[in-house]
Amino acid sequence: MHRCSYLPLVTESVREVFVKSGVAFTGHDADIWYEYRGVPLKWHYPIGLLHDLLTSQYRGSSPLPWHIIIHFTNFPTDKLIRINAANIIDTPHDSFMSMIKEADYIRNGSIKKLMSLSKQDQTNLWQGLSSHDYDKFWNVNARLVTNDNTIPKYIPLRVYLLDQPVIQEPVAPVDDNLDCEYTLRDILGRMLPEIFPPSLDAPTTEGADNTRKSDASEAVAILHGIVIPIETPILWLSQNCSYPDNFLHIVICR
């Protein structure tokens, strides 16, 4: 499975493999769901994000290939959004385009770039992703993420910790004077100060507690299966390491 793809895009192939091996399945592909260590896998998350979020705590004991369980019955409607059985591809398509739209708005304060794409362009964007056609996808997406040498207003970013709500806040890539780029440490220090406290040599206000260790939690940020150096500029990460939905999906592993 491709890290940047989505589970519904592989479900038909998965079902065919099991049916050919003798599994008696007369239901619909929308009834199929996936699980890892008792956790139902959210189909609207990129596969790579699911892997990072659910296996990072088992590093060293969860090698690739990723072993997940496939279910053909008992869909957990209390934990997963059910896909429209009428067209199993339309639902993930709509979810993906919604994320693309949100990312466009966060970066530019409007969705003019997305709305300027033709219907065929938007179709090619999805088809490029679902068929793993890099050139087809980027011929369109490049127009959404290229800012004509201007700095985006905010960075599309979501931060994940296991069993906790997703964290999403406005993240500016530079300071108000446009002369200092924020790093991943700066951003995570604002979002999760209890996990990423200021370093000991960072400026502090008078009376502030300077006794906290800068690496007290030994937490790491994981993106695309890689531990990201904490001093990486957030703008560079956005330009080079975003998922196809143009978000940075960063998993924090403690």
Coordinates of C-alpha atoms in Angstrom, one line a residue:
M1 CA 0.0 0.0 0.0
H2 CA 1.2 3.5 -0.8
R3 CA 1.7 5.8 2.2
C4 CA -0.1 8.7 0.5
S5 CA -3.1 6.6 -0.6
Y6 CA -6.3 5.8 1.3
L7 CA -7.7 2.4 2.4
P8 CA -10.9 2.6 0.3
L9 CA -8.7 2.8 -2.8
V10 CA -7.2 -0.6 -2.1
T11 CA -10.4 -2.3 -0.8
E12 CA -11.5 -3.7 -4.1
S13 CA -8.1 -5.4 -4.7
V14 CA -8.1 -6.7 -1.1
R15 CA -11.6 -8.2 -1.5
E16 CA -10.7 -9.9 -4.7
V17 CA -7.6 -11.6 -3.1
F18 CA -9.7 -13.0 -0.2
V19 CA -12.6 -14.1 -2.4
K20 CA -10.2 -15.9 -4.8
S21 CA -8.7 -17.7 -1.7
G22 CA -12.2 -19.0 -0.7
V23 CA -13.6 -16.4 1.6
A24 CA -17.4 -16.3 1.3
F25 CA -18.2 -12.6 1.1
T26 CA -21.5 -11.5 -0.4
G27 CA -21.6 -8.0 1.1
H28 CA -20.5 -4.7 -0.3
D29 CA -17.0 -3.2 -0.3
A30 CA -18.3 -0.4 2.0
D31 CA -18.8 -3.1 4.7
I32 CA -15.1 -3.9 4.7
W33 CA -13.0 -2.2 7.4
Y34 CA -9.5 -2.5 8.8
E35 CA -8.0 -2.8 12.3
Y36 CA -4.6 -2.7 14.0
R37 CA -4.1 -3.9 17.5
G38 CA -7.8 -3.5 18.3
V39 CA -8.0 0.0 16.8
P40 CA -10.3 0.5 13.7
L41 CA -8.4 2.4 11.0
K42 CA -9.9 5.7 9.9
W43 CA -10.3 5.5 6.1
H44 CA -10.1 9.2 5.6
Y45 CA -6.6 9.4 7.1
P46 CA -3.7 8.8 4.6
I47 CA -2.3 5.2 5.1
G48 CA 1.1 6.6 6.0
L49 CA -0.4 8.8 8.8
L50 CA -2.3 5.7 10.2
H51 CA 1.0 3.7 10.2
D52 CA 3.0 6.5 11.9
L53 CA 0.3 7.2 14.5
L54 CA -0.4 3.6 15.5
T55 CA 3.0 2.0 15.2
S56 CA 5.3 4.7 16.5
Q57 CA 4.8 3.6 20.1
Y58 CA 6.0 0.1 19.1
R59 CA 9.2 1.1 17.3
G60 CA 11.5 -1.8 17.0
S61 CA 8.6 -4.4 17.4
S62 CA 6.4 -3.4 14.5
P63 CA 8.5 -3.9 11.3
L64 CA 7.2 -3.6 7.8
P65 CA 5.2 -5.1 6.2
W66 CA 2.4 -3.6 8.4
H67 CA 0.2 -6.4 9.7
I68 CA -3.4 -5.3 9.9
I69 CA -6.7 -7.2 10.2
I70 CA -9.3 -7.0 7.5
H71 CA -13.0 -7.4 8.6
F72 CA -15.9 -8.2 6.3
T73 CA -18.7 -7.8 8.9
N74 CA -19.6 -5.9 12.0
F75 CA -18.7 -2.5 10.7
P76 CA -18.0 -0.3 13.9
T77 CA -20.3 2.6 13.1
D78 CA -19.6 4.1 16.6
K79 CA -15.9 4.5 15.7
L80 CA -15.8 4.9 11.9
I81 CA -17.7 6.9 9.3
R82 CA -19.5 4.6 7.0
I83 CA -18.7 5.0 3.3
N84 CA -21.6 5.5 0.9
A85 CA -22.3 2.1 -0.5
A86 CA -23.7 3.5 -3.7
N87 CA -20.2 4.6 -4.8
I88 CA -17.3 3.7 -2.5
I89 CA -14.9 6.0 -4.4
D90 CA -17.0 9.2 -4.2
T91 CA -16.9 9.4 -0.4
P92 CA -13.0 9.4 -0.1
H93 CA -12.8 11.7 -3.1
D94 CA -15.1 14.2 -1.4
S95 CA -13.2 13.9 1.8
F96 CA -9.9 14.5 0.0
M97 CA -11.2 17.5 -1.9
S98 CA -12.5 19.0 1.3
M99 CA -9.0 18.8 2.8
I100 CA -7.5 20.3 -0.4
K101 CA -10.0 23.2 -0.1
E102 CA -9.2 23.7 3.6
A103 CA -5.5 23.8 2.9
D104 CA -6.0 26.3 0.1
Y105 CA -7.9 28.6 2.4
I106 CA -5.3 28.3 5.2
R107 CA -2.5 29.1 2.9
N108 CA -4.1 32.0 1.1
G109 CA -7.1 33.2 3.0
S110 CA -9.4 32.1 0.2
I111 CA -10.1 29.2 -2.1
K112 CA -9.6 31.2 -5.3
K113 CA -6.7 28.9 -6.5
L114 CA -8.8 25.8 -6.1
M115 CA -11.9 27.3 -7.7
S116 CA -9.8 28.5 -10.7
L117 CA -9.1 24.9 -11.6
S118 CA -11.2 23.4 -14.3
K119 CA -13.4 20.4 -13.7
Q120 CA -10.9 18.3 -15.6
D121 CA -8.0 19.6 -13.5
Q122 CA -9.8 18.6 -10.3
T123 CA -10.5 15.2 -11.8
N124 CA -6.9 14.8 -12.8
L125 CA -5.8 15.7 -9.2
W126 CA -7.8 12.9 -7.8
Q127 CA -7.0 10.4 -10.5
G128 CA -3.3 11.2 -10.2
L129 CA -3.5 10.4 -6.5
S130 CA -5.6 7.3 -6.8
S131 CA -3.6 5.8 -9.7
H132 CA -0.2 6.8 -8.2
D133 CA 0.6 8.9 -11.3
Y134 CA 3.0 11.5 -9.9
D135 CA 3.2 13.7 -13.0
K136 CA -0.6 13.8 -13.4
F137 CA -1.1 14.8 -9.8
W138 CA 1.7 17.4 -9.6
N139 CA 0.8 19.1 -12.9
V140 CA -2.3 20.3 -11.1
N141 CA -1.2 20.5 -7.5
A142 CA 1.8 22.7 -8.3
R143 CA -0.6 25.5 -9.1
L144 CA -2.2 25.2 -5.7
V145 CA 1.0 25.2 -3.6
T146 CA 3.1 27.7 -5.7
N147 CA 2.8 31.2 -4.1
D148 CA 4.7 33.3 -6.7
N149 CA 7.5 34.0 -4.2
T150 CA 5.1 35.2 -1.6
I151 CA 5.0 33.6 1.9
P152 CA 1.7 31.7 2.7
K153 CA -0.5 33.3 5.3
Y154 CA -0.5 30.1 7.4
I155 CA 0.7 26.6 7.1
P156 CA -1.8 23.7 6.8
L157 CA -0.7 21.5 9.8
R158 CA -2.3 18.9 12.0
V159 CA -0.6 17.4 15.0
Y160 CA -1.5 13.9 16.3
L161 CA -1.0 12.1 19.6
L162 CA -2.3 8.6 20.1
D163 CA -5.8 8.6 21.8
Q164 CA -6.0 12.3 21.9
P165 CA -7.9 14.9 19.8
V166 CA -6.2 16.2 16.7
I167 CA -4.5 19.6 17.3
Q168 CA -4.9 22.2 14.6
E169 CA -4.1 25.9 15.1
P170 CA -3.1 28.8 12.8
V171 CA 0.6 28.4 12.2
A172 CA 2.4 31.4 10.6
P173 CA 5.7 30.4 8.9
V174 CA 7.5 33.6 9.8
D175 CA 7.3 36.3 12.4
D176 CA 5.4 39.6 11.9
N177 CA 8.5 41.3 10.5
L178 CA 9.0 38.6 7.9
D179 CA 12.6 38.2 8.8
C180 CA 12.6 35.1 11.1
E181 CA 11.4 31.7 9.9
Y182 CA 9.8 29.6 12.6
T183 CA 11.1 26.1 13.1
L184 CA 9.2 22.9 14.0
R185 CA 10.4 23.4 17.6
D186 CA 8.8 26.9 17.7
I187 CA 5.5 25.6 16.5
L188 CA 5.3 22.6 18.7
G189 CA 6.5 24.6 21.7
R190 CA 3.4 26.8 21.2
M191 CA 1.0 23.9 20.5
L192 CA 2.4 21.4 23.1
P193 CA 4.5 23.4 25.7
E194 CA 4.2 20.5 28.2
I195 CA 5.9 18.2 25.7
F196 CA 8.2 20.6 23.9
P197 CA 9.2 23.1 26.6
P198 CA 11.6 26.0 25.7
S199 CA 15.2 25.2 25.6
L200 CA 17.3 26.3 28.5
D201 CA 19.1 29.0 26.4
A202 CA 15.9 30.4 24.9
P203 CA 14.8 33.9 26.1
T204 CA 12.4 33.8 29.0
T205 CA 10.3 36.3 30.8
E206 CA 11.3 37.5 34.2
G207 CA 10.3 35.1 36.9
A208 CA 9.7 32.2 34.4
D209 CA 10.6 28.7 35.4
N210 CA 13.9 27.9 33.7
T211 CA 14.4 24.6 35.4
R212 CA 12.5 22.5 32.8
K213 CA 14.7 20.3 30.6
S214 CA 14.4 21.2 26.9
D215 CA 14.2 17.5 26.1
A216 CA 12.4 16.4 29.2
S217 CA 9.8 14.2 27.4
E218 CA 12.2 12.8 24.8
A219 CA 9.4 13.3 22.4
V220 CA 10.0 13.1 18.6
A221 CA 8.0 14.4 15.6
I222 CA 7.3 11.8 12.9
L223 CA 6.4 12.6 9.3
H224 CA 6.2 10.1 6.5
G225 CA 7.8 7.5 8.8
I226 CA 10.8 9.7 9.5
V227 CA 11.9 11.5 12.7
I228 CA 12.0 15.1 11.7
P229 CA 14.9 17.3 13.1
I230 CA 13.2 19.7 15.5
E231 CA 15.0 22.7 14.1
T232 CA 13.7 22.2 10.6
P233 CA 12.0 25.4 9.3
I234 CA 8.2 24.8 9.1
L235 CA 7.9 26.5 5.7
W236 CA 10.5 24.1 4.2
L237 CA 8.6 21.2 5.7
S238 CA 5.3 22.4 4.2
Q239 CA 6.9 23.0 0.7
N240 CA 8.7 19.6 0.6
C241 CA 7.0 17.1 3.0
S242 CA 3.2 17.8 2.8
Y243 CA 0.8 14.9 2.1
P244 CA -1.1 15.1 -1.2
D245 CA -3.9 16.9 0.6
N246 CA -1.3 19.7 1.2
F247 CA -1.3 19.3 5.0
L248 CA 1.6 18.4 7.2
H249 CA 0.3 15.5 9.3
I250 CA 2.8 15.2 12.2
V251 CA 2.7 12.5 14.7
I252 CA 4.2 13.0 18.2
C253 CA 5.7 10.0 19.8
R254 CA 6.7 10.1 23.5

